[in-house]
mmCIF file of C-alpha atoms in Angstrom:
data_model
loop_
_atom_site.group_PDB
_atom_site.id
_atom_site.type_symbol
_atom_site.label_atom_id
_atom_site.label_comp_id
_atom_site.label_asym_id
_atom_site.label_seq_id
_atom_site.Cartn_x
_atom_site.Cartn_y
_atom_site.Cartn_z
ATOM 1 C CA MET A 1 0.000 0.000 0.000
ATOM 2 C CA THR A 2 1.562 3.289 -1.120
ATOM 3 C CA ASN A 3 -1.252 5.786 -0.392
ATOM 4 C CA LEU A 4 -0.345 7.381 -3.754
ATOM 5 C CA ALA A 5 -2.743 8.078 -6.613
ATOM 6 C CA ASN A 6 -1.947 5.649 -9.424
ATOM 7 C CA GLY A 7 -2.115 7.247 -12.840
ATOM 8 C CA GLU A 8 0.193 4.650 -14.358
ATOM 9 C CA CYS A 9 -2.216 1.732 -14.741
ATOM 10 C CA PRO A 10 -4.831 0.663 -17.346
ATOM 11 C CA GLU A 11 -7.651 1.616 -14.960
ATOM 12 C CA ALA A 12 -6.532 5.254 -15.210
ATOM 13 C CA ILE A 13 -7.340 5.338 -18.930
ATOM 14 C CA ASP A 14 -10.801 5.689 -20.486
ATOM 15 C CA PHE A 15 -10.045 3.166 -23.225
ATOM 16 C CA GLU A 16 -13.505 3.388 -24.774
ATOM 17 C CA SER A 17 -13.122 7.119 -25.470
ATOM 18 C CA PHE A 18 -9.475 6.706 -26.404
ATOM 19 C CA ILE A 19 -10.229 3.996 -28.975
ATOM 20 C CA GLY A 20 -13.133 6.062 -30.325
ATOM 21 C CA SER A 21 -10.850 9.063 -30.831
ATOM 22 C CA LEU A 22 -8.186 6.916 -32.516
ATOM 23 C CA TYR A 23 -10.774 5.402 -34.851
ATOM 24 C CA GLU A 24 -12.126 8.819 -35.791
ATOM 25 C CA LEU A 25 -8.614 10.140 -36.394
ATOM 26 C CA HIS A 26 -7.815 7.079 -38.474
ATOM 27 C CA THR A 27 -10.892 7.213 -40.677
ATOM 28 C CA SER A 28 -11.707 10.913 -41.057
ATOM 29 C CA PHE A 29 -10.026 13.756 -42.918
ATOM 30 C CA GLY A 30 -9.858 16.076 -39.928
ATOM 31 C CA LEU A 31 -9.127 15.854 -36.245
ATOM 32 C CA ALA A 32 -11.580 14.044 -34.003
ATOM 33 C CA LYS A 33 -13.958 16.267 -32.068
ATOM 34 C CA THR A 34 -12.666 14.784 -28.822
ATOM 35 C CA PHE A 35 -9.045 15.403 -29.765
ATOM 36 C CA LYS A 36 -7.337 17.983 -27.591
ATOM 37 C CA PRO A 37 -3.849 19.021 -28.738
ATOM 38 C CA LYS A 38 -1.272 19.362 -26.009
ATOM 39 C CA LYS A 39 1.862 21.467 -26.037
ATOM 40 C CA ASN A 40 5.031 19.429 -25.731
ATOM 41 C CA HIS A 41 7.671 19.837 -23.047
ATOM 42 C CA HIS A 42 10.582 22.171 -23.647
ATOM 43 C CA ILE A 43 13.258 20.752 -25.932
ATOM 44 C CA HIS A 44 16.299 19.553 -24.022
ATOM 45 C CA HIS A 45 19.194 21.810 -24.944
ATOM 46 C CA ASP A 46 21.669 18.973 -24.430
ATOM 47 C CA ILE A 47 20.360 17.143 -27.505
ATOM 48 C CA GLU A 48 20.517 20.087 -29.851
ATOM 49 C CA SER A 49 23.473 19.841 -32.215
ATOM 50 C CA ASN A 50 24.612 20.627 -35.735
ATOM 51 C CA GLU A 51 24.279 16.935 -36.539
ATOM 52 C CA LEU A 52 20.605 16.914 -35.548
ATOM 53 C CA ASN A 53 19.920 20.212 -37.305
ATOM 54 C CA ASN A 54 21.471 18.914 -40.525
ATOM 55 C CA LEU A 55 19.586 15.642 -40.212
ATOM 56 C CA ALA A 56 16.298 17.512 -39.709
ATOM 57 C CA LYS A 57 16.908 19.540 -42.886
ATOM 58 C CA GLU A 58 17.790 16.403 -44.862
ATOM 59 C CA LEU A 59 14.753 14.472 -43.641
ATOM 60 C CA ASN A 60 12.466 17.460 -44.166
ATOM 61 C CA TYR A 61 13.589 17.590 -47.798
ATOM 62 C CA LYS A 62 12.794 13.881 -48.246
ATOM 63 C CA VAL A 63 9.414 14.229 -46.545
ATOM 64 C CA GLN A 64 8.441 17.212 -48.706
ATOM 65 C CA ASN A 65 9.403 15.293 -51.867
ATOM 66 C CA VAL A 66 7.267 12.297 -50.911
ATOM 67 C CA LEU A 67 4.296 14.423 -49.843
ATOM 68 C CA SER A 68 4.434 16.527 -53.020
ATOM 69 C CA GLU A 69 3.862 13.344 -55.047
ATOM 70 C CA LYS A 70 0.645 12.578 -53.196
ATOM 71 C CA GLN A 71 -2.631 13.782 -54.642
ATOM 72 C CA LYS A 72 -4.292 14.216 -51.267
ATOM 73 C CA GLU A 73 -3.411 15.802 -47.961
ATOM 74 C CA LEU A 74 -2.056 13.439 -45.310
ATOM 75 C CA ASN A 75 -2.421 13.901 -41.570
ATOM 76 C CA PHE A 76 0.089 12.385 -39.173
ATOM 77 C CA VAL A 77 -0.944 11.625 -35.605
ATOM 78 C CA LEU A 78 1.661 10.525 -33.068
ATOM 79 C CA VAL A 79 0.259 8.564 -30.128
ATOM 80 C CA ASP A 80 2.492 8.235 -27.077
ATOM 81 C CA GLY A 81 2.285 6.251 -23.848
ATOM 82 C CA PHE A 82 3.488 3.033 -22.260
ATOM 83 C CA LEU A 83 -0.067 1.664 -22.021
ATOM 84 C CA LEU A 84 -0.519 1.466 -25.805
ATOM 85 C CA TYR A 85 0.288 -2.181 -26.337
ATOM 86 C CA ILE A 86 -2.009 -3.916 -23.872
ATOM 87 C CA ASN A 87 -5.279 -3.310 -25.716
ATOM 88 C CA SER A 88 -5.824 -5.042 -29.073
ATOM 89 C CA ASP A 89 -8.375 -2.418 -30.203
ATOM 90 C CA VAL A 90 -5.788 0.322 -29.665
ATOM 91 C CA VAL A 91 -3.125 -1.652 -31.525
ATOM 92 C CA LYS A 92 -5.453 -2.095 -34.524
ATOM 93 C CA GLU A 93 -5.620 1.675 -34.967
ATOM 94 C CA LEU A 94 -1.842 2.128 -35.136
ATOM 95 C CA ASP A 95 -0.272 1.966 -38.601
ATOM 96 C CA ILE A 96 3.281 1.889 -37.245
ATOM 97 C CA LYS A 97 4.109 0.554 -33.799
ATOM 98 C CA LEU A 98 7.279 1.687 -32.033
ATOM 99 C CA PHE A 99 8.638 0.935 -28.581
ATOM 100 C CA LEU A 100 11.494 3.022 -27.178
ATOM 101 C CA GLU A 101 13.426 0.745 -24.889
ATOM 102 C CA ALA A 102 15.502 2.076 -21.994
ATOM 103 C CA ASP A 103 16.702 0.663 -18.702
ATOM 104 C CA TYR A 104 15.583 1.529 -15.178
ATOM 105 C CA ASP A 105 18.271 4.156 -14.483
ATOM 106 C CA ILE A 106 17.694 6.057 -17.710
ATOM 107 C CA LEU A 107 13.914 6.055 -17.360
ATOM 108 C CA LYS A 108 14.139 7.238 -13.752
ATOM 109 C CA LYS A 109 16.472 10.076 -14.718
ATOM 110 C CA ARG A 110 14.172 11.187 -17.559
ATOM 111 C CA ARG A 111 11.054 10.966 -15.371
ATOM 112 C CA GLU A 112 12.654 13.018 -12.597
ATOM 113 C CA TYR A 113 13.802 15.631 -15.093
ATOM 114 C CA ILE A 114 10.290 16.134 -16.484
ATOM 115 C CA TYR A 115 7.950 15.365 -13.579
ATOM 116 C CA GLY A 116 10.216 15.943 -10.605
ATOM 117 C CA ARG A 117 9.846 19.706 -10.759
ATOM 118 C CA LYS A 118 7.237 22.309 -11.539
ATOM 119 C CA ILE A 119 6.841 23.258 -15.198
ATOM 120 C CA LEU A 120 4.779 26.256 -16.256
ATOM 121 C CA GLY A 121 1.277 25.195 -17.279
ATOM 122 C CA ARG A 122 1.387 21.776 -15.623
ATOM 123 C CA ARG A 123 0.052 21.052 -12.157
ATOM 124 C CA TRP A 124 1.476 17.583 -11.567
ATOM 125 C CA VAL A 125 4.779 17.023 -9.774
ATOM 126 C CA ASP A 126 5.747 13.476 -8.794
ATOM 127 C CA PRO A 127 5.534 12.832 -5.042
ATOM 128 C CA PRO A 128 8.672 11.388 -3.380
ATOM 129 C CA ASN A 129 9.530 7.834 -4.558
ATOM 130 C CA TYR A 130 6.706 7.904 -7.115
ATOM 131 C CA PHE A 131 8.884 6.428 -9.848
ATOM 132 C CA ASP A 132 9.973 3.448 -7.740
ATOM 133 C CA LYS A 133 6.569 2.794 -6.192
ATOM 134 C CA MET A 134 4.307 3.497 -9.163
ATOM 135 C CA VAL A 135 5.892 4.287 -12.512
ATOM 136 C CA TRP A 136 8.510 1.550 -12.844
ATOM 137 C CA PRO A 137 6.452 -1.353 -11.375
ATOM 138 C CA ASN A 138 3.508 -0.545 -13.663
ATOM 139 C CA TYR A 139 5.711 0.056 -16.707
ATOM 140 C CA TYR A 140 7.476 -3.263 -16.241
ATOM 141 C CA LYS A 141 4.313 -5.230 -15.476
ATOM 142 C CA ILE A 142 2.419 -3.829 -18.470
ATOM 143 C CA ASN A 143 5.278 -4.185 -20.967
ATOM 144 C CA ARG A 144 6.898 -7.335 -19.663
ATOM 145 C CA HIS A 145 5.831 -9.218 -22.812
ATOM 146 C CA ILE A 146 8.004 -6.765 -24.774
ATOM 147 C CA ILE A 147 10.878 -6.187 -22.340
ATOM 148 C CA ASP A 148 11.400 -9.899 -21.588
ATOM 149 C CA ARG A 149 10.696 -11.094 -25.123
ATOM 150 C CA PRO A 150 12.312 -14.493 -25.740
ATOM 151 C CA GLU A 151 13.279 -13.916 -29.368
ATOM 152 C CA LEU A 152 14.819 -10.958 -31.156
ATOM 153 C CA GLU A 153 15.388 -10.233 -34.803
ATOM 154 C CA GLU A 154 17.879 -7.589 -35.882
ATOM 155 C CA ASP A 155 17.364 -5.419 -38.943
ATOM 156 C CA ASN A 156 19.978 -4.871 -41.657
ATOM 157 C CA ASN A 157 21.257 -1.704 -39.987
ATOM 158 C CA ASN A 158 21.809 -3.449 -36.643
ATOM 159 C CA ASN A 159 20.066 -0.610 -34.870
ATOM 160 C CA VAL A 160 16.583 -1.864 -34.110
ATOM 161 C CA ASN A 161 15.066 -5.016 -32.670
ATOM 162 C CA VAL A 162 11.809 -6.450 -33.951
ATOM 163 C CA ASN A 163 9.521 -8.389 -31.654
ATOM 164 C CA VAL A 164 8.790 -11.834 -33.080
ATOM 165 C CA ASN A 165 7.147 -13.368 -30.037
ATOM 166 C CA ASN A 166 4.488 -15.665 -31.488
ATOM 167 C CA ASN A 167 2.403 -15.358 -28.310
ATOM 168 C CA GLU A 168 1.864 -11.677 -29.065
ATOM 169 C CA ASN A 169 0.601 -11.928 -32.634
ATOM 170 C CA MET A 170 -0.963 -8.468 -32.547
ATOM 171 C CA LEU A 171 2.522 -7.027 -31.989
ATOM 172 C CA LYS A 172 4.332 -9.067 -34.619
ATOM 173 C CA ASP A 173 5.299 -5.870 -36.459
ATOM 174 C CA LEU A 174 6.348 -3.922 -33.354
ATOM 175 C CA ILE A 175 9.627 -2.074 -33.871
ATOM 176 C CA ILE A 176 11.817 -1.759 -30.792
ATOM 177 C CA LEU A 177 14.331 1.090 -30.669
ATOM 178 C CA GLU A 178 17.115 1.214 -28.101
ATOM 179 C CA SER A 179 17.166 4.668 -26.519
ATOM 180 C CA ASN A 180 19.544 4.478 -23.572
ATOM 181 C CA SER A 181 22.070 6.880 -25.064
ATOM 182 C CA LEU A 182 21.846 10.151 -26.959
ATOM 183 C CA SER A 183 24.193 8.656 -29.559
ATOM 184 C CA ARG A 184 21.249 6.591 -30.814
ATOM 185 C CA LEU A 185 18.997 9.607 -31.263
ATOM 186 C CA SER A 186 19.975 10.528 -34.821
ATOM 187 C CA ARG A 187 19.776 6.932 -36.021
ATOM 188 C CA ASN A 188 16.390 6.425 -34.381
ATOM 189 C CA ILE A 189 14.961 9.610 -35.890
ATOM 190 C CA GLU A 190 16.235 8.741 -39.356
ATOM 191 C CA PHE A 191 14.950 5.170 -39.113
ATOM 192 C CA VAL A 192 11.477 6.240 -37.962
ATOM 193 C CA VAL A 193 11.077 8.903 -40.659
ATOM 194 C CA LYS A 194 12.156 6.450 -43.356
ATOM 195 C CA THR A 195 9.749 3.848 -41.964
ATOM 196 C CA ILE A 196 6.873 6.336 -42.140
ATOM 197 C CA LEU A 197 7.767 7.377 -45.683
ATOM 198 C CA ASN A 198 8.004 3.751 -46.822
ATOM 199 C CA THR A 199 4.588 3.106 -45.297
ATOM 200 C CA ILE A 200 2.824 5.971 -47.073
ATOM 201 C CA GLN A 201 4.566 5.211 -50.377
#
């Protein structure tokens, strides 16, 4: 018993509304009526670099070329959260499925950086020991079928693992990206953009 509010479990999500919004986003030309855009956190200055800036320009050029060949407007919706892959109806609405893998220490550091202090416009600040008592246990329990997968398949670039666990057929095309170090950031970004472009082509 922790006496802490648990916002890190499936019961904290209104899956019926969530799935409805995903379906509407997936099948309509505009944003779902229930969709509420949310401003992102401030960009970490320690990951800004000339390498990333140059990569962004290069990828933007490729994206614009692909989109200019399309005869209709395309909308891209990014859905984020570690509860995504426990509900088959949610999974069905995702064209590309990614899982950013990181170890306990890295995830704790990132969580404390974002939710361990007050940020303008956000009310929530993690109570003491919230990561150890709530976030990590729930994250591991919910994604154990991915984290402890028995079989791995490496792609040609040796930079991404693909889940081939036959017991999780709905996640047979899940792409797992290692994200422990900033050195992987550029490769992950490039891989994901190319994956998206290949999908829409």
